[in-house]
Coordinates of C-alpha atoms and ligand atoms in Angstrom, one line a residue:
Chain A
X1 CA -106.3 -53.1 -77.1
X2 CA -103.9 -51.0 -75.5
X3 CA -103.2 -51.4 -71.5
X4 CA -102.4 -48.4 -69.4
X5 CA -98.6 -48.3 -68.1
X6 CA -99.0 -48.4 -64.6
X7 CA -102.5 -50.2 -64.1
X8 CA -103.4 -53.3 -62.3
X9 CA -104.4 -54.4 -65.8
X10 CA -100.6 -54.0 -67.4
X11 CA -99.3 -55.7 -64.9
X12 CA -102.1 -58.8 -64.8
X13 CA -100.5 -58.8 -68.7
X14 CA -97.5 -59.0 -67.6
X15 CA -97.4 -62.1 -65.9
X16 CA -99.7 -63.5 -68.9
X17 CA -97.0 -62.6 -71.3
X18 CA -94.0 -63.8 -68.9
X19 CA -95.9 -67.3 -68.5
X20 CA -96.4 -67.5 -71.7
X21 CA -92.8 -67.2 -72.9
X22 CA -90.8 -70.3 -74.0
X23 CA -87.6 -67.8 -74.1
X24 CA -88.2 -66.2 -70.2
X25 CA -88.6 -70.0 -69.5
X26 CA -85.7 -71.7 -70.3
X27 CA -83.2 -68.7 -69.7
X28 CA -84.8 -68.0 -66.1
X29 CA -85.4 -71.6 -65.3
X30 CA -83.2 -71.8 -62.4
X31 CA -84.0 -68.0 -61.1
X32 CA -85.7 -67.1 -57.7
X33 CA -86.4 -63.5 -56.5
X34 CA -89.1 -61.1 -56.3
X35 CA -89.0 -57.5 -56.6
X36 CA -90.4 -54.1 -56.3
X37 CA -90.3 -51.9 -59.4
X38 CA -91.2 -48.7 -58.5
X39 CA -91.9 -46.1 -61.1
X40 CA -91.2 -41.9 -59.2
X41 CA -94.3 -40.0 -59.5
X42 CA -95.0 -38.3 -62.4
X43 CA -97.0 -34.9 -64.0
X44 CA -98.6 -33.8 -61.2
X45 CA -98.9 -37.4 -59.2
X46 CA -97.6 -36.9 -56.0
X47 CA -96.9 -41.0 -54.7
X48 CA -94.7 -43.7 -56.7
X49 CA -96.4 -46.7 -58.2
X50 CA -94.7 -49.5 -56.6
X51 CA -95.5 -52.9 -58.0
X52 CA -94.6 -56.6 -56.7
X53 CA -93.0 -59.1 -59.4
X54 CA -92.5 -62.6 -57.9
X55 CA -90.5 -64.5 -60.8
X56 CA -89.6 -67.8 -60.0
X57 CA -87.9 -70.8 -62.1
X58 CA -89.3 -69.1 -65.7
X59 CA -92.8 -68.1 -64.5
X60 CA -94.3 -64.9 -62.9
X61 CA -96.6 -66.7 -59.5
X62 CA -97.4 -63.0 -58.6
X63 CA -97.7 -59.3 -60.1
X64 CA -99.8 -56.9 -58.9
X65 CA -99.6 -53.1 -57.9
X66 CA -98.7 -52.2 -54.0
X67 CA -101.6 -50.1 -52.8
X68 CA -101.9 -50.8 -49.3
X69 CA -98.9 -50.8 -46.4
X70 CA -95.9 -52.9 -47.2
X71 CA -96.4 -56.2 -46.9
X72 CA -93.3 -58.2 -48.5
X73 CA -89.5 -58.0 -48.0
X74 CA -88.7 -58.7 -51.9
X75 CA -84.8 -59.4 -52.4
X76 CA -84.4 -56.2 -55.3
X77 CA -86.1 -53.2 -55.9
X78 CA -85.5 -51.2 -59.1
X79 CA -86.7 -47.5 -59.2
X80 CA -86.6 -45.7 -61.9
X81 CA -89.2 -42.8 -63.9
X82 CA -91.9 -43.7 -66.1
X83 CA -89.9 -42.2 -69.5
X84 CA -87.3 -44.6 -68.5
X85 CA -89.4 -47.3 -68.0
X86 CA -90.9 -46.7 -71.7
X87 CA -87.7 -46.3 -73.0
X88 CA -86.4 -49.8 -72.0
X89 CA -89.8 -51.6 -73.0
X90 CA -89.2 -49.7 -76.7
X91 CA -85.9 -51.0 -77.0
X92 CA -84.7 -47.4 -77.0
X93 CA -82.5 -48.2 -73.6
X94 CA -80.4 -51.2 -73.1
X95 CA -81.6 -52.5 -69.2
X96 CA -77.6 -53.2 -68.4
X97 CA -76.9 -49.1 -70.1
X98 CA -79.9 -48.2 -67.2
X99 CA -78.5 -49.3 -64.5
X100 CA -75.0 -48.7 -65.2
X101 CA -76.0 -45.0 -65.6
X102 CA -78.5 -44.9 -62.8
X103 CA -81.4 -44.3 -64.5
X104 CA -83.0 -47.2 -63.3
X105 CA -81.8 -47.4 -59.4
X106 CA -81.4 -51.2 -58.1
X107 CA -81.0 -52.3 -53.8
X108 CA -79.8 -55.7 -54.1
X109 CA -77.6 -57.9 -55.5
X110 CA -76.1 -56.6 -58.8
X111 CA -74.1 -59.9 -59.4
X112 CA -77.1 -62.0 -59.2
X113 CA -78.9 -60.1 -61.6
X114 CA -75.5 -59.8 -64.1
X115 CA -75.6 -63.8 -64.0
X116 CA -79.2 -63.7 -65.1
X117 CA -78.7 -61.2 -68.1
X118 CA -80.2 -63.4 -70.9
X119 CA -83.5 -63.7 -68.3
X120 CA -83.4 -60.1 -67.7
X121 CA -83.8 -59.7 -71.2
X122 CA -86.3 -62.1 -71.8
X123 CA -88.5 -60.2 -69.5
X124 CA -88.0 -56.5 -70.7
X125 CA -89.1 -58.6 -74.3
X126 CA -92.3 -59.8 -72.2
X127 CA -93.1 -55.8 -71.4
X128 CA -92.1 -54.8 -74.8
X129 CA -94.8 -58.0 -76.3
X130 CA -97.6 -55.3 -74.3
X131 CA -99.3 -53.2 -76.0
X132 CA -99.1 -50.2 -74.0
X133 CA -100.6 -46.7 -73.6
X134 CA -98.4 -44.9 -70.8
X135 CA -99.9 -43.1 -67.9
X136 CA -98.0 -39.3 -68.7
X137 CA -99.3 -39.3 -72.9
X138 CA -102.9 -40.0 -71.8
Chain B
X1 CA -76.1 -41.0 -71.3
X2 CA -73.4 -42.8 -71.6
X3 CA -69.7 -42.5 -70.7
X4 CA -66.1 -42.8 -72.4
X5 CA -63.4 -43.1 -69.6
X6 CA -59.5 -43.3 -70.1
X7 CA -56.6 -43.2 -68.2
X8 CA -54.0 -40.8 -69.7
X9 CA -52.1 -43.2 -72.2
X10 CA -48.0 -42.6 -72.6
X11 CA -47.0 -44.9 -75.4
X12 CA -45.1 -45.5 -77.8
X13 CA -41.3 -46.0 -77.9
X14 CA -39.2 -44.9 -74.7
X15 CA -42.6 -44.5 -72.6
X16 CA -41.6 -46.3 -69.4
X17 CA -39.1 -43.2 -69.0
X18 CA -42.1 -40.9 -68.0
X19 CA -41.7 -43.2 -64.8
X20 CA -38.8 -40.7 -64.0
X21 CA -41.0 -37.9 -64.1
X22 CA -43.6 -38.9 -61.3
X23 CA -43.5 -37.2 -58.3
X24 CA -44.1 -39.0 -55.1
X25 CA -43.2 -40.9 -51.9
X26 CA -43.3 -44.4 -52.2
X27 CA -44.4 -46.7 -55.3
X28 CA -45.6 -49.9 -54.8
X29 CA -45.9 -52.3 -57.8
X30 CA -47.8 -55.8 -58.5
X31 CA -46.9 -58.3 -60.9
X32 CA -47.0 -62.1 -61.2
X33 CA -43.6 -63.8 -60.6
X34 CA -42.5 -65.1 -63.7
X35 CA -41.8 -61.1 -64.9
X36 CA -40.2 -60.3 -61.5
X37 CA -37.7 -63.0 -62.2
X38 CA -37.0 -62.3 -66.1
X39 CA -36.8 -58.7 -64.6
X40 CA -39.4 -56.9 -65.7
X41 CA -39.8 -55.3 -62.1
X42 CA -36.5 -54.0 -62.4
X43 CA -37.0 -52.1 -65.0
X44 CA -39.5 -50.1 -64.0
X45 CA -38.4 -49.7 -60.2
X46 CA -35.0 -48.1 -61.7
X47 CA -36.9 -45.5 -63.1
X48 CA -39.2 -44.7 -60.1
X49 CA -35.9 -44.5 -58.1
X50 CA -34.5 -42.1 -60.6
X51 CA -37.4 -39.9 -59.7
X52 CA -36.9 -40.1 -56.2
X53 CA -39.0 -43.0 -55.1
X54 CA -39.0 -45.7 -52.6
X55 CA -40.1 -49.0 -54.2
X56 CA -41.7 -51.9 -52.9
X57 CA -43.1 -55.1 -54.9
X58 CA -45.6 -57.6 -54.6
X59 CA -44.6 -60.6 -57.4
X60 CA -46.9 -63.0 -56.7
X61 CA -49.8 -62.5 -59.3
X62 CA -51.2 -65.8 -60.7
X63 CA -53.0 -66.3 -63.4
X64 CA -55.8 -66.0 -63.3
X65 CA -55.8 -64.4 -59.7
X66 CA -57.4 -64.8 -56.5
X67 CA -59.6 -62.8 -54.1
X68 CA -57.0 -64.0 -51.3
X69 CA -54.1 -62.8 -53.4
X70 CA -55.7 -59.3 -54.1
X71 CA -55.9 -59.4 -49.7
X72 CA -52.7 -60.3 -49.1
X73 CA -51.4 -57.6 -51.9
X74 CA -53.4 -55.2 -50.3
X75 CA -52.2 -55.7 -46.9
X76 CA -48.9 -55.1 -48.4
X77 CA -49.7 -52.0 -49.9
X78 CA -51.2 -51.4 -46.3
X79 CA -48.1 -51.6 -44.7
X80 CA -46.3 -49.7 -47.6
X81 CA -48.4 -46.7 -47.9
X82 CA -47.1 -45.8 -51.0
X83 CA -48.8 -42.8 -53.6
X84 CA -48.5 -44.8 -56.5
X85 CA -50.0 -48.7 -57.3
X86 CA -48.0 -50.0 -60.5
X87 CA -49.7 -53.0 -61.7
X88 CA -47.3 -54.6 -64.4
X89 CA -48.3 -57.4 -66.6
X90 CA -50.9 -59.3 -68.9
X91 CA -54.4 -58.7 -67.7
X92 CA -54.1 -60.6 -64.7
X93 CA -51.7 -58.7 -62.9
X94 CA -52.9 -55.1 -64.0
X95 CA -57.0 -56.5 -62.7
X96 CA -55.0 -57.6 -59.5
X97 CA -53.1 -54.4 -59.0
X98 CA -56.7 -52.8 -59.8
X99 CA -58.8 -54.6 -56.9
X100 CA -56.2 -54.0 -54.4
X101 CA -56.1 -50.3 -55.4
X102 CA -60.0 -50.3 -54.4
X103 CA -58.8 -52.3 -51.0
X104 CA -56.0 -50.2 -50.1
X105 CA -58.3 -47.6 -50.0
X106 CA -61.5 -48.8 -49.3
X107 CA -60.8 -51.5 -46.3
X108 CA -64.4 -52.0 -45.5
X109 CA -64.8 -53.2 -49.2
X110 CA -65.1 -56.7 -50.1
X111 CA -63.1 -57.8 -53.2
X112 CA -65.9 -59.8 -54.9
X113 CA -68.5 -57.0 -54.4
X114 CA -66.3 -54.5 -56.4
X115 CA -69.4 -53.4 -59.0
X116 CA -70.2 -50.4 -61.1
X117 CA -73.2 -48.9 -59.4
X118 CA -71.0 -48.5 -55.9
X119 CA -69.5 -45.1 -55.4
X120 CA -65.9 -45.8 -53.9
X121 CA -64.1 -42.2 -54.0
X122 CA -60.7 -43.7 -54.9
X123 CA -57.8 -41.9 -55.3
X124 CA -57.9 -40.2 -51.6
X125 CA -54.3 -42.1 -50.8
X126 CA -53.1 -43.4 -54.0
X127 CA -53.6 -43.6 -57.9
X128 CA -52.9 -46.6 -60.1
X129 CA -50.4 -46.6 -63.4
X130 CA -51.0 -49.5 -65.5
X131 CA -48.1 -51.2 -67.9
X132 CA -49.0 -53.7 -69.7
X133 CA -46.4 -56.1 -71.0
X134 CA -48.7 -58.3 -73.6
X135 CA -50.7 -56.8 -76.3
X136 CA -54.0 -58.1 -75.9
X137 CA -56.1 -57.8 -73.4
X138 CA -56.6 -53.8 -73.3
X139 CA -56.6 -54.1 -69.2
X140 CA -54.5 -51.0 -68.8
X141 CA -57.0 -48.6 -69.8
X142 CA -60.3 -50.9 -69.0
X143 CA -62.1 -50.7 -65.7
X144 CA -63.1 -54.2 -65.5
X145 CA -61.6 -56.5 -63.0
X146 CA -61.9 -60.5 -63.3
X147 CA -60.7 -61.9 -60.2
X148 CA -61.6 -65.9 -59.3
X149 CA -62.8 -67.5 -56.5
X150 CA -60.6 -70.0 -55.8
X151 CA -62.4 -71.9 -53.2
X152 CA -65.8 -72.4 -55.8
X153 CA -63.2 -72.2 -58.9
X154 CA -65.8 -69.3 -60.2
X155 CA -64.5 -66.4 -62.5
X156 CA -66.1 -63.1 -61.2
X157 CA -66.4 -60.3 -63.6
X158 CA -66.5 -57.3 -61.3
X159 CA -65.1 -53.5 -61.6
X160 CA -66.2 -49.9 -61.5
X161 CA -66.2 -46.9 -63.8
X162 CA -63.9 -46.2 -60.7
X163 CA -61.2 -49.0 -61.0
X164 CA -59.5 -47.2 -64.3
X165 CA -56.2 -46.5 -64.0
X166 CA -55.1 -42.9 -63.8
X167 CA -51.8 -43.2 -65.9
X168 CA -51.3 -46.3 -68.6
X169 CA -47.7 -46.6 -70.2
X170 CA -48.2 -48.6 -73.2
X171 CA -44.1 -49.4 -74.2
X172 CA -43.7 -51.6 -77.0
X173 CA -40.7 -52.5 -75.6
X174 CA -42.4 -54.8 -72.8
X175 CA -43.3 -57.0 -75.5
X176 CA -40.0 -57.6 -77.4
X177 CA -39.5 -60.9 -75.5
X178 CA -43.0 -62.0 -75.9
X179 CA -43.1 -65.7 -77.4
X180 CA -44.9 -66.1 -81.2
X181 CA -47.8 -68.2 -79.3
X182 CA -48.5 -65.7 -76.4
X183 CA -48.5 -62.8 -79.2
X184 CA -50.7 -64.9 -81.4
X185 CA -53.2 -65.7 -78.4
X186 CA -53.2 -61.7 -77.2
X187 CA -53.5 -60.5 -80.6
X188 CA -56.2 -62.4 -81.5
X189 CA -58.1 -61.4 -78.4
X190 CA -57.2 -57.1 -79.2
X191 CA -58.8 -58.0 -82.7
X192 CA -61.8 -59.9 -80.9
X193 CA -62.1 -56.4 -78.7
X194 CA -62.3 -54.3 -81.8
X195 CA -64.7 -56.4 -83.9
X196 CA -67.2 -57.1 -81.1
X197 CA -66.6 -53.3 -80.0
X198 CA -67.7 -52.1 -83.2
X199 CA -70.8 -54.3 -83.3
X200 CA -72.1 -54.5 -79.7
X201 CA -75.5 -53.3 -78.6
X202 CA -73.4 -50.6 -77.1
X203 CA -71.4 -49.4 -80.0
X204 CA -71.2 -45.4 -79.9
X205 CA -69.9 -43.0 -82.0
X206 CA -66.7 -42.4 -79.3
X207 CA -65.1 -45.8 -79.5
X208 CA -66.1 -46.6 -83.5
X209 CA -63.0 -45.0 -84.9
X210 CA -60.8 -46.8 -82.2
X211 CA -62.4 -50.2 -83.2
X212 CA -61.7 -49.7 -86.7
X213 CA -58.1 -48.5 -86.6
X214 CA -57.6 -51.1 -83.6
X215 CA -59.0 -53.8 -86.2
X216 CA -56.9 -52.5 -89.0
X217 CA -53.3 -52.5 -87.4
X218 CA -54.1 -55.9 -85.8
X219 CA -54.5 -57.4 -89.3
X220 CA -51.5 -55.4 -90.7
X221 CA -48.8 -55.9 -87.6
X222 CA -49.7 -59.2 -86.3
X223 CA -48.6 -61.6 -88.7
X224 CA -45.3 -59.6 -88.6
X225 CA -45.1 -59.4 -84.8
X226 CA -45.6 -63.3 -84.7
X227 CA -42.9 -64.1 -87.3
X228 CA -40.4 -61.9 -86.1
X229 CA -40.5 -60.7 -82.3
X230 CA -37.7 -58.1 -82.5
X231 CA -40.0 -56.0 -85.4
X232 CA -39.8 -53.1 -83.6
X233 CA -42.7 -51.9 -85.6
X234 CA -44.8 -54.4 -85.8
X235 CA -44.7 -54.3 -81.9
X236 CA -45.1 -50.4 -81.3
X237 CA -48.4 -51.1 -84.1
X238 CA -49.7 -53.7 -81.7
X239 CA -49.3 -52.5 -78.4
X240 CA -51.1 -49.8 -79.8
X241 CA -53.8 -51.4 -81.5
X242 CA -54.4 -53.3 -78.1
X243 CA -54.9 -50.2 -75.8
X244 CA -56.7 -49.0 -78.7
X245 CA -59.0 -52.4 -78.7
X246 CA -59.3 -51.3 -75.0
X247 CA -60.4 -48.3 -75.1
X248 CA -63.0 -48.8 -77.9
X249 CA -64.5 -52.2 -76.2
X250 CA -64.2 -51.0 -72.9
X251 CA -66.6 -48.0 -73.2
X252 CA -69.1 -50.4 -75.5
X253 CA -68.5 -53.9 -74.1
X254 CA -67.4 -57.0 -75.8
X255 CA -70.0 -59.1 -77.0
X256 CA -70.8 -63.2 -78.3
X257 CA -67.4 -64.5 -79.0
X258 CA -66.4 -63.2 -75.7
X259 CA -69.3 -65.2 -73.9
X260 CA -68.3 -68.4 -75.8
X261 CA -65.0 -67.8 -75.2
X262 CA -64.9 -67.2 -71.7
X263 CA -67.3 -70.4 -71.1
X264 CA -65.2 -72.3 -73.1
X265 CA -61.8 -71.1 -70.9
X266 CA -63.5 -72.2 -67.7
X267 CA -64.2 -75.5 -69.1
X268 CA -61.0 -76.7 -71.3
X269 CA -59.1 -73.9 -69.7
X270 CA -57.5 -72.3 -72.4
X271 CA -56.3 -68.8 -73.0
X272 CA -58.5 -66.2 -73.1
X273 CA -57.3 -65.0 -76.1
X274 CA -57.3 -68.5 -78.4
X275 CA -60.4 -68.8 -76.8
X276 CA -62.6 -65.6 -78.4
X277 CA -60.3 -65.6 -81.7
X278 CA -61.5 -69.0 -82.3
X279 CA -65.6 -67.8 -81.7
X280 CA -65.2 -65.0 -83.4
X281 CA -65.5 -65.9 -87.2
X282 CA -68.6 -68.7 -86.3
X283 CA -69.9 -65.4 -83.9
X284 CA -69.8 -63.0 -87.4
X285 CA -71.5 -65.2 -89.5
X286 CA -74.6 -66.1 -87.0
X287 CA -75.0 -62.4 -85.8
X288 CA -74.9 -61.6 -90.0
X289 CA -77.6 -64.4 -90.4
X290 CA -80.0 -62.7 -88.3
X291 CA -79.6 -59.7 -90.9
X292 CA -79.5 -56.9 -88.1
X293 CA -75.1 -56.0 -87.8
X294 CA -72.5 -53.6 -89.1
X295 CA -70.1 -55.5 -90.8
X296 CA -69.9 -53.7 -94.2
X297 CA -68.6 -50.6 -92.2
X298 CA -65.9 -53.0 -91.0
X299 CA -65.3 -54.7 -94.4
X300 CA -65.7 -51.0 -96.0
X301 CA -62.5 -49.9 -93.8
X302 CA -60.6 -52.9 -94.1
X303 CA -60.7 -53.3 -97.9
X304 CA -62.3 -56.5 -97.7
X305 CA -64.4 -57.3 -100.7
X306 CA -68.1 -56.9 -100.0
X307 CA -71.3 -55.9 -101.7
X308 CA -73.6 -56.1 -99.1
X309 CA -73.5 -56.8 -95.4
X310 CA -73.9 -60.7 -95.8
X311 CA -70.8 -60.3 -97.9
X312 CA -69.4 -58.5 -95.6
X313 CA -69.7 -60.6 -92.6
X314 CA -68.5 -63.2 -94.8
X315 CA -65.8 -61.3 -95.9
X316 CA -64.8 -60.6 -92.8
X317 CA -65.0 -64.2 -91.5
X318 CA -62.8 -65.0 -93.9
X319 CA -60.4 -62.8 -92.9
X320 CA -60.1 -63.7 -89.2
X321 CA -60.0 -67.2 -90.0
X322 CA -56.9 -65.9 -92.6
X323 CA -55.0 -64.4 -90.1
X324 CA -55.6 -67.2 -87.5
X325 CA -54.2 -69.9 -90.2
X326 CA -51.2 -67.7 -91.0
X327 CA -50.3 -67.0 -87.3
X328 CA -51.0 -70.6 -86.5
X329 CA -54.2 -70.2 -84.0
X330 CA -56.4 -73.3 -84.1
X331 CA -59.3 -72.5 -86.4
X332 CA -61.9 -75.3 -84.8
X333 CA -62.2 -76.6 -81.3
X334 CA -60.8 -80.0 -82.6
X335 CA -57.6 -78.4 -84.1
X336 CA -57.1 -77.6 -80.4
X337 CA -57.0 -81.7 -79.1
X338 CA -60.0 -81.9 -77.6
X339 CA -62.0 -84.9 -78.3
X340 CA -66.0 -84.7 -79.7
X341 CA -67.5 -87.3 -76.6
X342 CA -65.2 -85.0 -73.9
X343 CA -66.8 -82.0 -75.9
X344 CA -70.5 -83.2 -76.0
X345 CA -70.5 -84.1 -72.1
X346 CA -69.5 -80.8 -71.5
X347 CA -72.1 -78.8 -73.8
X348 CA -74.8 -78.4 -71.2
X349 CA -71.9 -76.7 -69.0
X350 CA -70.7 -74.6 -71.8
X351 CA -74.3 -73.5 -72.4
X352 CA -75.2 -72.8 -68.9
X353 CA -71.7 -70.5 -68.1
X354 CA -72.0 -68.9 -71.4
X355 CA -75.8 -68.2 -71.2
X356 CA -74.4 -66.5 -67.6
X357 CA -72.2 -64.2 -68.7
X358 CA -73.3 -60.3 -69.3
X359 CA -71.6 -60.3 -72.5
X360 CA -73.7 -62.8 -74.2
X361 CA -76.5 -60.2 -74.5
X362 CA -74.4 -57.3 -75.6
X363 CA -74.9 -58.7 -79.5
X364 CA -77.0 -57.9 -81.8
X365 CA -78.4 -61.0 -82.3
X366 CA -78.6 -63.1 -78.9
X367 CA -79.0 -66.4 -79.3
X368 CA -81.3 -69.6 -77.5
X369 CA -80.2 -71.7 -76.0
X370 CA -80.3 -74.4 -79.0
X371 CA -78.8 -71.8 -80.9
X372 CA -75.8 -71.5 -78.3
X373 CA -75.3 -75.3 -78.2
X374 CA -74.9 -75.0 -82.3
X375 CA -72.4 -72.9 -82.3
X376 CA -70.5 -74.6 -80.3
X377 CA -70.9 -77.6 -82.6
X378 CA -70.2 -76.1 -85.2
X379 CA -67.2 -74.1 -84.0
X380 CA -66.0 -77.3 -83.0
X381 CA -65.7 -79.3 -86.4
X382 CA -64.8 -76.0 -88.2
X383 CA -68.0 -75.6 -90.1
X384 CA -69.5 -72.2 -91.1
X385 CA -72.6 -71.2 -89.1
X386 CA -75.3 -71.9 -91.7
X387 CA -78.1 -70.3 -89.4
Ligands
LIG401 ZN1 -60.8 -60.3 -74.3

């Protein structure tokens, strides 16, 4: 079945898929750092999803969608639209070609991310392993 | 979206005599100390007096330079205040002159933070020419700026869309001097920029052309520029097939024989561009295994005989390992001295820095890390990647 891009559900999948991965793993297996990925409101939605990602040595302890008032201090937070969002999980937009062109937005520290490049990519395979229905074609 | 930056490029023969047509104050220019002394600096300075400018220089670029060099060159260029920064050199001093550009006029900036997303507004109290002196590395019209940190010995790739030069004089002349090994090593590594260019994740229709003529006049001109320095063509062909390289990788990245090759550099600390040349074949046949790459377009333009992209790759293989033989560049890691027990203990290392580095991902087929530790293997006993 297909899971809705942003739910509570996608994201539950998420950390299936990234614990499930041999690849995200080994290339990730020294990484600590959590995040906010926040996707900008879109159609006529008027809030940003924000959702929490806590990835640590290869496997996801924590992903869930931010409802309530802020809670963590996560080390990155990467903003970007929902199209741009899709277009990364479809392969259509290199993650590195996002950020360099600000489509995706990051606060943190670009050099620690660069150094984890292979991980990074292991993950955006995890989202692309989803199934996924997004939240503007429904 | 994506971009294609360049610097405005004067080459060709009798280029450095633009210098005389700058207009400006006071020029300041980095190099490394070896050129100063052979009097490389001289030549350039004469011409920026002939156009009515002061000149001051900073020789003291090492390879491979520090982010305490790039402060103390920018405290120089502090007390200098000069229009123009003139980085003169191989890639070390040109990424050096680069960094202390974004220093002079960004104080509040620190050197090993210098990244792409940061917006920096350069250019408010000075712009940078670039003249390179090899014919390698591209750095003249790149914006990327590897500086190391001396005190954890760590090579930083850094740089902004920002840290191009505005002016690159490309003089084929600079390299008449250049020893057959240093013009091996650089040519191989303006031939590694084209390839992987061409057949990075980011290829784009702006810098395909310039990889393949890039491609093409390295395997024409640099056999000839290695037997016989004083070829004046074979020298003009290469310095222009290495900004060429640049421009083409620079605005599509470098790719899997550049992640090898850089690991491999830190480790046995050879030069960059022995390093990549001798990936790049074993990185052509693995990246052709996985049956996703553009080689035929490559092998197409080169004339290399081919009937269908395996072929190709092969093809093409065989043609890099050609030219290395005939220039005399090592064709396996063992040709190079290093023993297979000193290169087995440091595997896990070459993994782990080459799994680090953002180029590894920019091929079309990214290997694990078992995958990574074969190739190494393999490119060390000479063997064709069979995977
Ligand atoms: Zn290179």
């Amino acid at each position: 079945m297909a899971y809705l891009f942003p739910s509570p559900e996608w994201f539950e999948q998420l950390k299936n898929e990234i614990n499930r991965s041999e690849a995200y793993a080994s290339s990730a297996k020294t990484w600590e750092g959590d995040f906010y990925f926040i996707i900008k409101p879109w159609g006529t939605r008027q809030e940003p999803v924000k959702v929490y990602l806590d990835l640590w040595h290869g496997k996801c302890r924590d992903a869930h969608e931010v409802t309530g008032p802020e809670t963590k201090k996560p080390e990155f937070v990467i903003t970007g639209t929902l199209d741009t969002y899709r277009q990364i999980f479809t392969g259509k937009l290199d993650p590195i070609q996002a950020l360099m062109t600000r489509k995706l937005e990051l606060q943190g520290n670009l050099g620690k991310i660069m150094k984890a490049v292979k991980a990074t990519l292991d993950l955006v395979k995890c989202c692309g392993q989803i199934e996924t229905q997004y939240a503007d074609q429904v | 979206m994506w971009f294609f930056n360049s610097p405005e490029v004067v080459y060709g023969e009798t280029a450095l005599d633009y210098l005389e047509q700058l207009s400006g104050r006071r020029a300041f220019i980095v190099t490394d100390p070896h050129l100063h002394e052979l009097g490389f600096t001289e030549r350039i300075a004469e011409r920026l007096r002939r156009a009515g400018l002061e000149v001051a220089v900073f020789p003291e670029v090492e390879p491979e330079p520090s982010l305490e060099t790039v402060r103390r060159g920018a405290a120089a260029i502090r007390a200098c205040e000069p229009d123009w920064i003139v980085g003169l050199g191989g890639g070390s001093a040109l990424d050096a002159a680069k960094a202390m550009w974004v220093l002079y006029e960004r104080p509040d900036v620190d050197p090993a933070s210098i990244n792409p997303l940061e917006r920096y507004g350069l250019g408010a109290r000075a712009r940078l020419i670039t003249i390179p002196t090899t014919a390698g590395t591209g750095a003249e019209v790149t914006w990327a700026v590897v500086l190391t940190d001396a005190a954890e010995g760590r090579k930083m790739a850094l740089g902004s869309r920002e840290t191009l030069a505005t002016l690159a004089i490309v003089d084929p002349a600079l390299t008449a001097d250049l020893p057959p090994r240093l013009t091996a090593d650089t040519g191989m590594d303006a031939l590694t920029h084209a390839i992987e260019g061409y057949t990075s994740n980011l290829h784009n229709d702006f810098c395909d052309g310039l990889c393949l003529k890039a491609a093409q006049l390295v395997f024409t001109y640099l056999p000839r520029a290695v037997a016989d320095g004083h070829d004046a063509e074979a020298r003009e062909k290469m310095a222009n097939a290495a900004t060429i390289a640049g421009l083409g990788f620079g605005n599509a990245m470098a790719a899997l024989a550049h992640a090898l090759g850089h690991s491999f550099g830190a480790v046995f600390h050879q030069p960059h561009g022995r390093a990549v040349g001798l990936y790049l074949p074993y990185t052509i046949e693995f990246i052709a295994n996985g049956g996703i790459s553009r080689y035929a377009d490559l092998a197409h333009f080169l004339r290399l005989p081919h009937t269908d992209e395996a072929g190709a790759a092969a093809a093409l293989a065989a043609a890099v390992r050609g030219l290395a033989r005939q220039i005399g560049q090592p064709l396996s890691v063992a040709m190079l001295g290093i023993s297979e027990a000193d290169h087995e203990a440091a595997l896990e290392r070459l993994c782990d820095f080459a799994e680090m580095d953002t180029q590894v991902v920019m091929a079309p087929r990214v290997p694990d890390r078992d995958e990574l530790a074969q190739l190494y293997r393999y490119a060390f006993r000479g063997q064709s990647v069979d995977f």
